[in-house]
mmCIF file of C-alpha atoms in Angstrom:
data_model
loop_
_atom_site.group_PDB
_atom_site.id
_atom_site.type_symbol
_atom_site.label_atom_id
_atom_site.label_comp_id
_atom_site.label_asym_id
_atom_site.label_seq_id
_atom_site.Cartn_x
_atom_site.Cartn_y
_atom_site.Cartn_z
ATOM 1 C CA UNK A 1 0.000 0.000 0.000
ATOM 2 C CA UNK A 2 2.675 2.357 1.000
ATOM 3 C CA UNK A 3 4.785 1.251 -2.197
ATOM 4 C CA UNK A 4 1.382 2.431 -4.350
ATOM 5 C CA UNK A 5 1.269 5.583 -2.322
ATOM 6 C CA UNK A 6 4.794 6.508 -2.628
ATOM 7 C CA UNK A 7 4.233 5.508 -6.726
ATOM 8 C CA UNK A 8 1.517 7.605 -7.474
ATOM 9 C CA UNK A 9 2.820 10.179 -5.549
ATOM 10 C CA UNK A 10 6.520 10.186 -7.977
ATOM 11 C CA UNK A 11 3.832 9.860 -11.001
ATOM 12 C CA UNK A 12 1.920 12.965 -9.635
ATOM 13 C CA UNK A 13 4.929 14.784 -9.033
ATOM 14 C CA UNK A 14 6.751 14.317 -12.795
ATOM 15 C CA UNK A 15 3.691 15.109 -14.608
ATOM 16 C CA UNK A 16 3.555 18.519 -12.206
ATOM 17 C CA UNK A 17 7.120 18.488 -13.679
ATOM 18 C CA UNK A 18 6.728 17.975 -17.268
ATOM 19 C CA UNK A 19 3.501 20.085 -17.193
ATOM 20 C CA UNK A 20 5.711 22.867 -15.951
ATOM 21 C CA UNK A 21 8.291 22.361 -18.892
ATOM 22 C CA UNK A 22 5.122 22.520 -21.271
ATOM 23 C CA UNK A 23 4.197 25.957 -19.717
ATOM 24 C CA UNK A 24 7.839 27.241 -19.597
ATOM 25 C CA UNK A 25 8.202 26.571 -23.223
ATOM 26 C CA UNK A 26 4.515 28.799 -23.744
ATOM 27 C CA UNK A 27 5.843 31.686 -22.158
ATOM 28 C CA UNK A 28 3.769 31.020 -18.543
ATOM 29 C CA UNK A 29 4.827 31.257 -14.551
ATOM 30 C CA UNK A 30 4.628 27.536 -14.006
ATOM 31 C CA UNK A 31 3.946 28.639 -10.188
ATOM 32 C CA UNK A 32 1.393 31.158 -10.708
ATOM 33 C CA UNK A 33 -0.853 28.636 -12.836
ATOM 34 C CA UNK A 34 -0.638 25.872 -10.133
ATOM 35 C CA UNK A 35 -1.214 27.971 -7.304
ATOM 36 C CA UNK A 36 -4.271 29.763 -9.675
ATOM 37 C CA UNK A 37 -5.341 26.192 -10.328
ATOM 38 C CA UNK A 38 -5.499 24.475 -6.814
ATOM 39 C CA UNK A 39 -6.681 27.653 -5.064
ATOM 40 C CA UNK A 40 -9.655 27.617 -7.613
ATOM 41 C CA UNK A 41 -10.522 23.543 -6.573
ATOM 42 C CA UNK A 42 -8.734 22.714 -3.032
ATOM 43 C CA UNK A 43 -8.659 25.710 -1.034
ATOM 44 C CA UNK A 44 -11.731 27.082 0.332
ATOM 45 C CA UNK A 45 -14.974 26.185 1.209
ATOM 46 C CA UNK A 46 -16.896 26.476 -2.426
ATOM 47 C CA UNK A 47 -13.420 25.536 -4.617
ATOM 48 C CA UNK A 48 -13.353 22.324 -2.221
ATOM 49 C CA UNK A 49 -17.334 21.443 -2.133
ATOM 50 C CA UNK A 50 -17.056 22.400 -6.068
ATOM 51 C CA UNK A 51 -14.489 19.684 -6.394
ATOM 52 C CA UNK A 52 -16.493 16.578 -4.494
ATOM 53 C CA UNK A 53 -19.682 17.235 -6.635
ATOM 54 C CA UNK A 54 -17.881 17.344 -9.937
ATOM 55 C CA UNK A 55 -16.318 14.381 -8.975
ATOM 56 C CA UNK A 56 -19.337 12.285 -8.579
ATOM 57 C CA UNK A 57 -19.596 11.463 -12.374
ATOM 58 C CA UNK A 58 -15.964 11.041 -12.534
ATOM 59 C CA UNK A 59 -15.538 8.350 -9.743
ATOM 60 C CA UNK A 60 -18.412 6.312 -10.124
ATOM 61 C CA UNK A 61 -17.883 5.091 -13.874
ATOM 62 C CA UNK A 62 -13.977 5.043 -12.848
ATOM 63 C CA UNK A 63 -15.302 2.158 -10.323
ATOM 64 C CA UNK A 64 -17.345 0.733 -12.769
ATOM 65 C CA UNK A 65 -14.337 0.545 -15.082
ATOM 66 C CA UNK A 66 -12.032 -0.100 -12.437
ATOM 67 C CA UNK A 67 -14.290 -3.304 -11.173
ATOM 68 C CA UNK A 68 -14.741 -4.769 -14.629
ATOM 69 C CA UNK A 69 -11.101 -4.640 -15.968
ATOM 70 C CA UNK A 70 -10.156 -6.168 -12.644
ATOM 71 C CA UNK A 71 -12.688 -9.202 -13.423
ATOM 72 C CA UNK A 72 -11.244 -9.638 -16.768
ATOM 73 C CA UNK A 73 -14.594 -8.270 -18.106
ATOM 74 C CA UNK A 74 -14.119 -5.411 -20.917
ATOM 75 C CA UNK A 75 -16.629 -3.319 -20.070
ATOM 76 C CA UNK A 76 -16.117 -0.038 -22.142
ATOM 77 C CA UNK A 77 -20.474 1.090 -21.988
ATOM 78 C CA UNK A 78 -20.403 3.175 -19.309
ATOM 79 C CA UNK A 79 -20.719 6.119 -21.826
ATOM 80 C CA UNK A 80 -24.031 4.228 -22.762
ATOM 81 C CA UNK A 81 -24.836 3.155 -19.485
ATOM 82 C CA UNK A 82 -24.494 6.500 -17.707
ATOM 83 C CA UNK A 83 -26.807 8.079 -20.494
ATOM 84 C CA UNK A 84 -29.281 5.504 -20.101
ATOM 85 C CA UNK A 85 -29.195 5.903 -15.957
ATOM 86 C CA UNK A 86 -29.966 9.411 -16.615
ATOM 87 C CA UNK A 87 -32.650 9.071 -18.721
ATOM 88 C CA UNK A 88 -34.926 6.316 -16.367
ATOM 89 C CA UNK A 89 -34.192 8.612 -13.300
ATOM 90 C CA UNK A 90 -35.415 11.358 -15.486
ATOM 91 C CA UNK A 91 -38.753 9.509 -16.577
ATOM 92 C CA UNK A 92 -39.043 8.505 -13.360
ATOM 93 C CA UNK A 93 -39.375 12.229 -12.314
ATOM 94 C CA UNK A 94 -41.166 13.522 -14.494
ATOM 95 C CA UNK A 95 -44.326 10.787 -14.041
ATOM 96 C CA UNK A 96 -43.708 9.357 -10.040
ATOM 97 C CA UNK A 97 -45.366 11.217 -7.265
ATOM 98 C CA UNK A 98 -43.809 10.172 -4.580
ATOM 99 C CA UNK A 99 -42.487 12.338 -1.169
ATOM 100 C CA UNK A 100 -38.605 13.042 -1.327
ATOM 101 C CA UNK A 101 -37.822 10.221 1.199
ATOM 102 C CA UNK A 102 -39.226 7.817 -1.085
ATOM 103 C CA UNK A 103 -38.442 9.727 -4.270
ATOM 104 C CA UNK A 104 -34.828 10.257 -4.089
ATOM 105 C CA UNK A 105 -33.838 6.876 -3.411
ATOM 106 C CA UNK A 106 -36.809 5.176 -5.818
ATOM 107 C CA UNK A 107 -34.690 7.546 -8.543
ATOM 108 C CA UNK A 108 -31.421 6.400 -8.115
ATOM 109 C CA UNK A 109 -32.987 2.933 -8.335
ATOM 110 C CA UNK A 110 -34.199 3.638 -11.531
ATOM 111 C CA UNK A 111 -30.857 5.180 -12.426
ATOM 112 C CA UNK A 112 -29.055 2.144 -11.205
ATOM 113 C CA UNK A 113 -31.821 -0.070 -13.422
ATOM 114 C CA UNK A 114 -30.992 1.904 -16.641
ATOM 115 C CA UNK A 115 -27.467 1.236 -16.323
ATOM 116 C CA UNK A 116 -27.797 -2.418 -15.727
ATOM 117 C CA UNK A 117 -30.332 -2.686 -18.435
ATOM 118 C CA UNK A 118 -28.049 -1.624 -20.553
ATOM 119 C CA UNK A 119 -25.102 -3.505 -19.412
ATOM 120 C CA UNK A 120 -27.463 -6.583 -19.416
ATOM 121 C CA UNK A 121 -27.722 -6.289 -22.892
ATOM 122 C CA UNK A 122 -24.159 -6.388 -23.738
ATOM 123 C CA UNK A 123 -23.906 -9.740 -20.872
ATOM 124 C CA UNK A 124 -27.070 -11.709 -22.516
ATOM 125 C CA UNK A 125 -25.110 -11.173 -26.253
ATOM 126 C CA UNK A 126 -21.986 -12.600 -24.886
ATOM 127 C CA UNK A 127 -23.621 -15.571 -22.874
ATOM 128 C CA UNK A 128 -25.476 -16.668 -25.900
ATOM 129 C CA UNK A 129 -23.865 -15.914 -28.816
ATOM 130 C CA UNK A 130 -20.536 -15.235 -27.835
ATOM 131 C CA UNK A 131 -20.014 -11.784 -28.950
ATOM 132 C CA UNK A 132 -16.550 -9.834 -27.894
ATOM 133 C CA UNK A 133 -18.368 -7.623 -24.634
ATOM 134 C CA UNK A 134 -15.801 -5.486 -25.811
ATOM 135 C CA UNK A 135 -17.617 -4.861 -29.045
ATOM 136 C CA UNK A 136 -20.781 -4.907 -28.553
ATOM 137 C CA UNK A 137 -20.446 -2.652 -25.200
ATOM 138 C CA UNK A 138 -18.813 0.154 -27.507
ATOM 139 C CA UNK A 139 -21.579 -0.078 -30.208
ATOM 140 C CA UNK A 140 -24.174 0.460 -27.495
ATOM 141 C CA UNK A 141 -22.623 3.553 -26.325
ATOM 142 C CA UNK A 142 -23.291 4.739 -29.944
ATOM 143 C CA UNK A 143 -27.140 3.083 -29.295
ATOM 144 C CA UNK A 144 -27.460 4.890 -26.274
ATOM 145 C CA UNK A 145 -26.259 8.135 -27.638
ATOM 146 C CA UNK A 146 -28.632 8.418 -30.322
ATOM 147 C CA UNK A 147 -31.620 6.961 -28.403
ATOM 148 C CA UNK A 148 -31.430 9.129 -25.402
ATOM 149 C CA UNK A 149 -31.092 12.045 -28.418
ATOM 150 C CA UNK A 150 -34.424 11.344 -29.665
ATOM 151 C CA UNK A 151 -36.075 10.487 -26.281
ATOM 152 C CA UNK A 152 -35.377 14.462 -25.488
ATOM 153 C CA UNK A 153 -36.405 15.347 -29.205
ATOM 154 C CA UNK A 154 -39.270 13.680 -29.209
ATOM 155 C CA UNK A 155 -41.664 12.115 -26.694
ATOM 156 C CA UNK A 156 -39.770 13.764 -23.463
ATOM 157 C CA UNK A 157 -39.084 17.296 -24.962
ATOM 158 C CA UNK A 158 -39.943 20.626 -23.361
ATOM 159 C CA UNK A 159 -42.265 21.871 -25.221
ATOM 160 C CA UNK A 160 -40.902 25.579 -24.236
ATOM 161 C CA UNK A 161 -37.343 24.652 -24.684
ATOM 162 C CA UNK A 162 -35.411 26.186 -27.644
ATOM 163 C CA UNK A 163 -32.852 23.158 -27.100
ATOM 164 C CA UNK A 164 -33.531 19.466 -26.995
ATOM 165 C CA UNK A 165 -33.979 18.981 -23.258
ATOM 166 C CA UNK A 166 -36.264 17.238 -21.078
ATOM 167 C CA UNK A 167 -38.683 19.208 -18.726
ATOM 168 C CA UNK A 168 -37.436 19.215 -14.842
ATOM 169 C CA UNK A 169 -38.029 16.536 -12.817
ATOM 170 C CA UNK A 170 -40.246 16.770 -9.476
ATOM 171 C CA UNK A 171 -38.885 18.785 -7.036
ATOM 172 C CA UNK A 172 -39.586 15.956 -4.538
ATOM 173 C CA UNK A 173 -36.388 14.193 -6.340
ATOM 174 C CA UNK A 174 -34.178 17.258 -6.136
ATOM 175 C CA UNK A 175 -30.920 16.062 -4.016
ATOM 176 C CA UNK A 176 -30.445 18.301 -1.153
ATOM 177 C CA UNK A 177 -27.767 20.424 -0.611
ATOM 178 C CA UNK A 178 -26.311 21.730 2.724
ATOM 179 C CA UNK A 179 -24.436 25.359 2.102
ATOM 180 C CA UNK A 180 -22.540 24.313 -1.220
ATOM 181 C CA UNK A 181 -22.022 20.486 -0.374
ATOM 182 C CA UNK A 182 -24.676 18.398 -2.919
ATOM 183 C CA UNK A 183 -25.450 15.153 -1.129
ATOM 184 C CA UNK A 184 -24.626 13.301 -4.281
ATOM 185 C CA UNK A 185 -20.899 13.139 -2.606
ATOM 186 C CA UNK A 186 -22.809 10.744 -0.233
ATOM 187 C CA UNK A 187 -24.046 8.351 -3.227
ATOM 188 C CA UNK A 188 -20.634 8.624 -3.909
ATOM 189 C CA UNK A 189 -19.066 7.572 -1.059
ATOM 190 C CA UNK A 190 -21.669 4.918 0.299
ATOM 191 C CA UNK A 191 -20.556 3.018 -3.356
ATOM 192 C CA UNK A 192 -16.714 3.327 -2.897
ATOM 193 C CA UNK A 193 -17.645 1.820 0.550
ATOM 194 C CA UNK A 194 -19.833 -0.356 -1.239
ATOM 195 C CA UNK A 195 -17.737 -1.715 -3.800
ATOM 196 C CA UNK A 196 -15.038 -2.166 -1.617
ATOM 197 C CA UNK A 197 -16.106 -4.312 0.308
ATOM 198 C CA UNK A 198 -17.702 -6.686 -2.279
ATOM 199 C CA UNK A 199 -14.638 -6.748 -4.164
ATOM 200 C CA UNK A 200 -12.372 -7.669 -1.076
ATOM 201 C CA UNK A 201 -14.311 -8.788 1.417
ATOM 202 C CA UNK A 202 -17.079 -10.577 -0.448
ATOM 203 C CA UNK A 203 -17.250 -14.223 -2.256
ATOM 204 C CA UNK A 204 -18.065 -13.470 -5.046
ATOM 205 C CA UNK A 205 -15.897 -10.412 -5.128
ATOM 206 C CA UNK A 206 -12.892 -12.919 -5.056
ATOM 207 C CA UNK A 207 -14.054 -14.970 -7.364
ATOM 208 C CA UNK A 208 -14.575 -12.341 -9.319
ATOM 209 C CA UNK A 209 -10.685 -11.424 -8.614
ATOM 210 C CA UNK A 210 -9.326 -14.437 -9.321
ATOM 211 C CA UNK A 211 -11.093 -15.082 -12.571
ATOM 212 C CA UNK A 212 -9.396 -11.494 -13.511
ATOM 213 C CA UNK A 213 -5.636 -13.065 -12.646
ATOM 214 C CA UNK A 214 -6.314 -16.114 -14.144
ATOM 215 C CA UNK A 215 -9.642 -17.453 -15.706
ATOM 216 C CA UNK A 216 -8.279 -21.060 -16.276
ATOM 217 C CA UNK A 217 -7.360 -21.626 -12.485
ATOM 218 C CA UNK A 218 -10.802 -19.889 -11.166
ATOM 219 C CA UNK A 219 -12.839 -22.386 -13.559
ATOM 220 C CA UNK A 220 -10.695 -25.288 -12.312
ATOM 221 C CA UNK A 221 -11.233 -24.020 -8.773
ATOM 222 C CA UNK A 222 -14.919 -24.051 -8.731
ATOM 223 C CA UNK A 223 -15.793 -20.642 -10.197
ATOM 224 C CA UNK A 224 -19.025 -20.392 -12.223
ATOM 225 C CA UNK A 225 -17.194 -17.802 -14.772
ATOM 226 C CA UNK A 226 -20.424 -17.064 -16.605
ATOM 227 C CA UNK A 227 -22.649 -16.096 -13.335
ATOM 228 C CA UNK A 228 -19.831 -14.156 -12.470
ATOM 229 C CA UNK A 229 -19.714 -12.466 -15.583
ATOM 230 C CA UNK A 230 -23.312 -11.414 -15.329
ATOM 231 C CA UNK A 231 -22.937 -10.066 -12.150
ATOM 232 C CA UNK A 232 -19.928 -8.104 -12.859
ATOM 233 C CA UNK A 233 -21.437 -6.531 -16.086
ATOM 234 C CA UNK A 234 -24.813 -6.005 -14.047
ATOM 235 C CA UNK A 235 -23.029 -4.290 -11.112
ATOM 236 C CA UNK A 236 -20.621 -2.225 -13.293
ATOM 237 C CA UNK A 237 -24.086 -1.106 -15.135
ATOM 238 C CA UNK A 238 -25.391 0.060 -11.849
ATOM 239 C CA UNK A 239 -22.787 2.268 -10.335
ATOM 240 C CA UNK A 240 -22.151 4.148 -14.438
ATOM 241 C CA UNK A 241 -25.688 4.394 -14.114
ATOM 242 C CA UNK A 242 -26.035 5.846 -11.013
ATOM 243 C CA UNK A 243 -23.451 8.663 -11.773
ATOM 244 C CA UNK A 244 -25.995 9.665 -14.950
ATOM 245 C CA UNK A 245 -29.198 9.471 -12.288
ATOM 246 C CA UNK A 246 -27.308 11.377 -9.817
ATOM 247 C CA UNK A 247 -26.110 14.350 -12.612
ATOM 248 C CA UNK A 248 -30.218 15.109 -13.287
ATOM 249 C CA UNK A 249 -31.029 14.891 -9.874
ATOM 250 C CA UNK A 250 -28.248 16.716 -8.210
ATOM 251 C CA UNK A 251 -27.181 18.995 -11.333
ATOM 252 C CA UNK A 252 -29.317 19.736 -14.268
ATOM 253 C CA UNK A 253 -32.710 18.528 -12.538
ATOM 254 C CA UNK A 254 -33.440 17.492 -16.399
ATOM 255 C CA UNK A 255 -32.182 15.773 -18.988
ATOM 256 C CA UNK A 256 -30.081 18.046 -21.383
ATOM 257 C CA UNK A 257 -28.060 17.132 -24.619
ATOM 258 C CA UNK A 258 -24.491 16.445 -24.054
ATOM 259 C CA UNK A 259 -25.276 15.622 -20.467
ATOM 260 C CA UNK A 260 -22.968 12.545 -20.509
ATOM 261 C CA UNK A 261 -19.983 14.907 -22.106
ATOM 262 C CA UNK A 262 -16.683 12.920 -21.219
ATOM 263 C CA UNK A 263 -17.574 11.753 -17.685
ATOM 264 C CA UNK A 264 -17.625 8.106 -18.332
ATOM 265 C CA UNK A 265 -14.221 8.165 -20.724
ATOM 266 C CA UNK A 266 -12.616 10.248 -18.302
ATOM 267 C CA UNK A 267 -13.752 7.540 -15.747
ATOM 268 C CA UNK A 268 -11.920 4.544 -17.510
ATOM 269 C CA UNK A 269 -8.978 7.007 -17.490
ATOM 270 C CA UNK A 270 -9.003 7.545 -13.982
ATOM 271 C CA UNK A 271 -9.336 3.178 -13.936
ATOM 272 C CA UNK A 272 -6.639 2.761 -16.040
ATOM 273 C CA UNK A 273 -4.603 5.219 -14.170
ATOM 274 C CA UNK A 274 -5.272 3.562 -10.328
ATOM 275 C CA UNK A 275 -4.299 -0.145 -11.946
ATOM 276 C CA UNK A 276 -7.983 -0.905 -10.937
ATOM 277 C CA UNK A 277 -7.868 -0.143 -7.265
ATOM 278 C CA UNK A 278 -11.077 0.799 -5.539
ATOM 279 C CA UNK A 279 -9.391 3.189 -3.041
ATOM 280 C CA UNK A 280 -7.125 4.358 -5.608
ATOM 281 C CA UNK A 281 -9.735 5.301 -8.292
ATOM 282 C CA UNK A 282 -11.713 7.117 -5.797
ATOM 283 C CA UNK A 283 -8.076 9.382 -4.946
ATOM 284 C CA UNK A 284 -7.479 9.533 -8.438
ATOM 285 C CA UNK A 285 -11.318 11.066 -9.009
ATOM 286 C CA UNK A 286 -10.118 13.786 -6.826
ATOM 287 C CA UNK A 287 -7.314 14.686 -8.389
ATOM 288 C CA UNK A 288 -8.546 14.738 -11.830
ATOM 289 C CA UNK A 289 -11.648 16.970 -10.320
ATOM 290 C CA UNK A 290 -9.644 19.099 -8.705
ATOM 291 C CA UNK A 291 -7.530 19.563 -11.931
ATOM 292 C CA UNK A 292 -10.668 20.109 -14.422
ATOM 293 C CA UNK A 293 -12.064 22.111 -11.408
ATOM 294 C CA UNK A 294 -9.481 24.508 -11.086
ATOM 295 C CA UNK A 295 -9.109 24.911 -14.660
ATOM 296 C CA UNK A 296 -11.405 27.764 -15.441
ATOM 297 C CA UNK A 297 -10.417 29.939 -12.260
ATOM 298 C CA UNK A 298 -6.471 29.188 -13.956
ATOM 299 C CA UNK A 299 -7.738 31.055 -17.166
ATOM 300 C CA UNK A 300 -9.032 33.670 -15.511
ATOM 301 C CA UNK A 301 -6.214 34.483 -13.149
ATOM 302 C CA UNK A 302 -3.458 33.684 -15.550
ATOM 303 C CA UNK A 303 -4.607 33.852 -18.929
ATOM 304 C CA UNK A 304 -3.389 30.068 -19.321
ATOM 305 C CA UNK A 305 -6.076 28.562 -21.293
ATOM 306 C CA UNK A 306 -8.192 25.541 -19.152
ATOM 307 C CA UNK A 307 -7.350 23.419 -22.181
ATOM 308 C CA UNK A 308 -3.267 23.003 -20.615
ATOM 309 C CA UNK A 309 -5.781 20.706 -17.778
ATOM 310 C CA UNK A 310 -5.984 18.304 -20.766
ATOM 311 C CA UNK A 311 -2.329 18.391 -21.895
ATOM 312 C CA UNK A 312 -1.865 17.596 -17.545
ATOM 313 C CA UNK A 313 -4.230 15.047 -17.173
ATOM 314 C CA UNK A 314 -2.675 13.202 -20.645
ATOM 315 C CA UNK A 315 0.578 13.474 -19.057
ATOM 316 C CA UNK A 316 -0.109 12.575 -16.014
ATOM 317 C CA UNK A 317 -1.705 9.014 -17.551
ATOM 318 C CA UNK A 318 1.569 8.757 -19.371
ATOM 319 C CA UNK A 319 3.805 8.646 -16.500
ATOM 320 C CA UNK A 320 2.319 7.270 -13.666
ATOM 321 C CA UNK A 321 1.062 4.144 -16.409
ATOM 322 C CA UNK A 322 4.696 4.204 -18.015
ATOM 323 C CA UNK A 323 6.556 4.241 -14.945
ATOM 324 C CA UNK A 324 4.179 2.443 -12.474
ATOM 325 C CA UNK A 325 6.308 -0.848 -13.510
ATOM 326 C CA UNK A 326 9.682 0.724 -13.632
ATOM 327 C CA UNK A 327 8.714 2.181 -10.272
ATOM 328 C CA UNK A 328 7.435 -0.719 -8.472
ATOM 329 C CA UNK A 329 10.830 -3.111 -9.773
ATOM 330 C CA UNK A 330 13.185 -0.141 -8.667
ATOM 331 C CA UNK A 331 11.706 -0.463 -5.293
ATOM 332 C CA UNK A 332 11.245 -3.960 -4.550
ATOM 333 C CA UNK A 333 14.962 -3.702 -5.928
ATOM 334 C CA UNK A 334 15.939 -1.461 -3.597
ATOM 335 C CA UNK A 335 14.267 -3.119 -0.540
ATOM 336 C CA UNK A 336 16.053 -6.308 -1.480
ATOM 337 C CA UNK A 337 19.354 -4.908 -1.261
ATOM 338 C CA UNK A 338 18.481 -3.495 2.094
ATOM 339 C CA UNK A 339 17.390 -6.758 3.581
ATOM 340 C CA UNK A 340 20.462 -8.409 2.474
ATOM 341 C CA UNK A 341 22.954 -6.307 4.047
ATOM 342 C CA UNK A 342 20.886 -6.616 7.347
ATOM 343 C CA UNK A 343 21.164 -10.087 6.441
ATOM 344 C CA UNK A 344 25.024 -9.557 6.623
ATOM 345 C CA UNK A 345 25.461 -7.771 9.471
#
């Protein structure tokens, strides 16, 4: 754990690094941007509360990714999935009548439903005709995309919208907010709690595990890979899902075009980045927030356009992927030579 720590931290720090080359070189203070750029996410009470909310839609497709690459399942829908979550929580507030204790939670059911719907769809192809998840998940997000476009077009439009949109939703599904904090960060962190603790403290969360290490040896050990496979797709379906139900009912209160922007592809990112970890993906969620945060109040103090966020968050993938091997030898190589001159003395 500490190893990972001190890792990510190196990674963190060399992207900081090259980012500040990258500035040099384009005529900018290297210190001014940072310090523009985490006062505008980290310090404060809004920059900070700013920073949890918009990280909501980041961590919650990161664990979706982060728990189906870890399975060995190549889930790449949550684009899809998160689109389609949004759309059944919206539905679901626009016709339920229901009192906010009942409403907000029957919501991000719905939301949760959408996403494994859609997820489902990609498992049931797979288990019968034995098409590439990989595939078929990517052509759905193209599905989703274009269905969700004409649900808001057509028979969910506001009428008195110039836009395609949706209407709002009951205010009886509104999340609450205290001050700035949105209570979506709660949805957030009840499923990092969640999903920790199925993945490594559960059954089938180590089946699911092992079958990721090594299919072969899980089948020969008693693992049923295909209910396993279901379950992963299903549950990875729920929590992308979730983070589109919880954008309409903590954000837009509607469904709007584009709502789904780059949340769920910056989400596999963010996977790809923690090596899968549940803990880790949540940390890295923060981070990237924080840096897409603190991106706009960076233009607007230095002039340095919020697009160099990009050009840091592509680095940053770079090296801490790139070097996370390097890293982790040069340590354990370093720790061995320590033991064995204790060994010798």
């Amino acid at each position: 754990m500490k190893q990972k720590v001190f890792n990510a931290l190196i990674g963190i720090g060399v992207a900081l690094l090259l980012g500040a080359v990258l500035l040099i070189l384009q005529g900018y203070n290297p210190l001014e941007t940072y310090q523009a750029l985490f006062e505008f996410s980290l310090f404060g009470y809004y920059p900070f509360a700013t920073t949890l909310r918009n990280a909501v839609p980041l961590v919650l497709p990161g664990l979706s990714a982060a728990i189906a690459f870890a399975s060995g399942v190549v889930n790449l829908g949550q684009p899809g999935q998160l689109v389609m979550g949004a759309l059944f929580a919206t539905v679901g507030g626009l016709y339920l009548d229901l009192p906010p204790a009942l409403m907000i939670p029957v919501l991000a059911l719905l939301a949760m439903l959408g996403g494994m719907l859609w997820a489902g769809i990609a498992a049931l192809l797979r288990r019968f005709f034995d098409m590439s998840e990989f595939i078929v998940t990517l052509m759905l997000n193209m599905i989703a995309d274009y269905f969700t476009a004409w649900a808001i077009t057509e028979p969910f439009k506001d009428p008195t919208a110039f836009s395609p949109m949706t209407p709002q939703i009951t205010q009886n599904g509104w999340l609450p907010k205290w001050g700035e904090f949105n209570s979506m960060i709660l949805f957030m962190l009840a499923a990092v709690l969640v999903s920790w603790f199925v993945f490594n403290r559960w059954k089938a969360g180590y089946e699911w595990r092992i079958t990721g290490q090594n299919a072969l040896f899980a089948r020969l050990g008693g693992c049923d890979i295909n209910r396993n496979f279901m379950a992963v797709m299903l549950m990875t379906g729920a929590l992308a899902g979730l983070a589109g139900g919880l954008v309409v009912m903590g954000g837009t209160h509607r469904f709007i075009r584009g709502l789904g922007a780059n949340y769920a592809w910056d989400g596999v990112m963010i996977a790809i980045v923690a090596n899968n970890g549940i803990l880790a993906t949540f940390l890295y969620g923060l981070f990237f927030s924080a840096i897409q945060t603190g991106a706009l109040g960076m233009e607007l103090i230095t002039s340095v356009p919020n697009e160099i966020s990009q050009v840091l968050q592509a680095v940053l993938v770079l090296v801490i992927v790139a070097s996370r091997e390097y890293l982790n030898t040069l340590v354990e190589q370093i720790s061995a030579r320590r033991r064995a001159r204790e060994a010798r003395t």
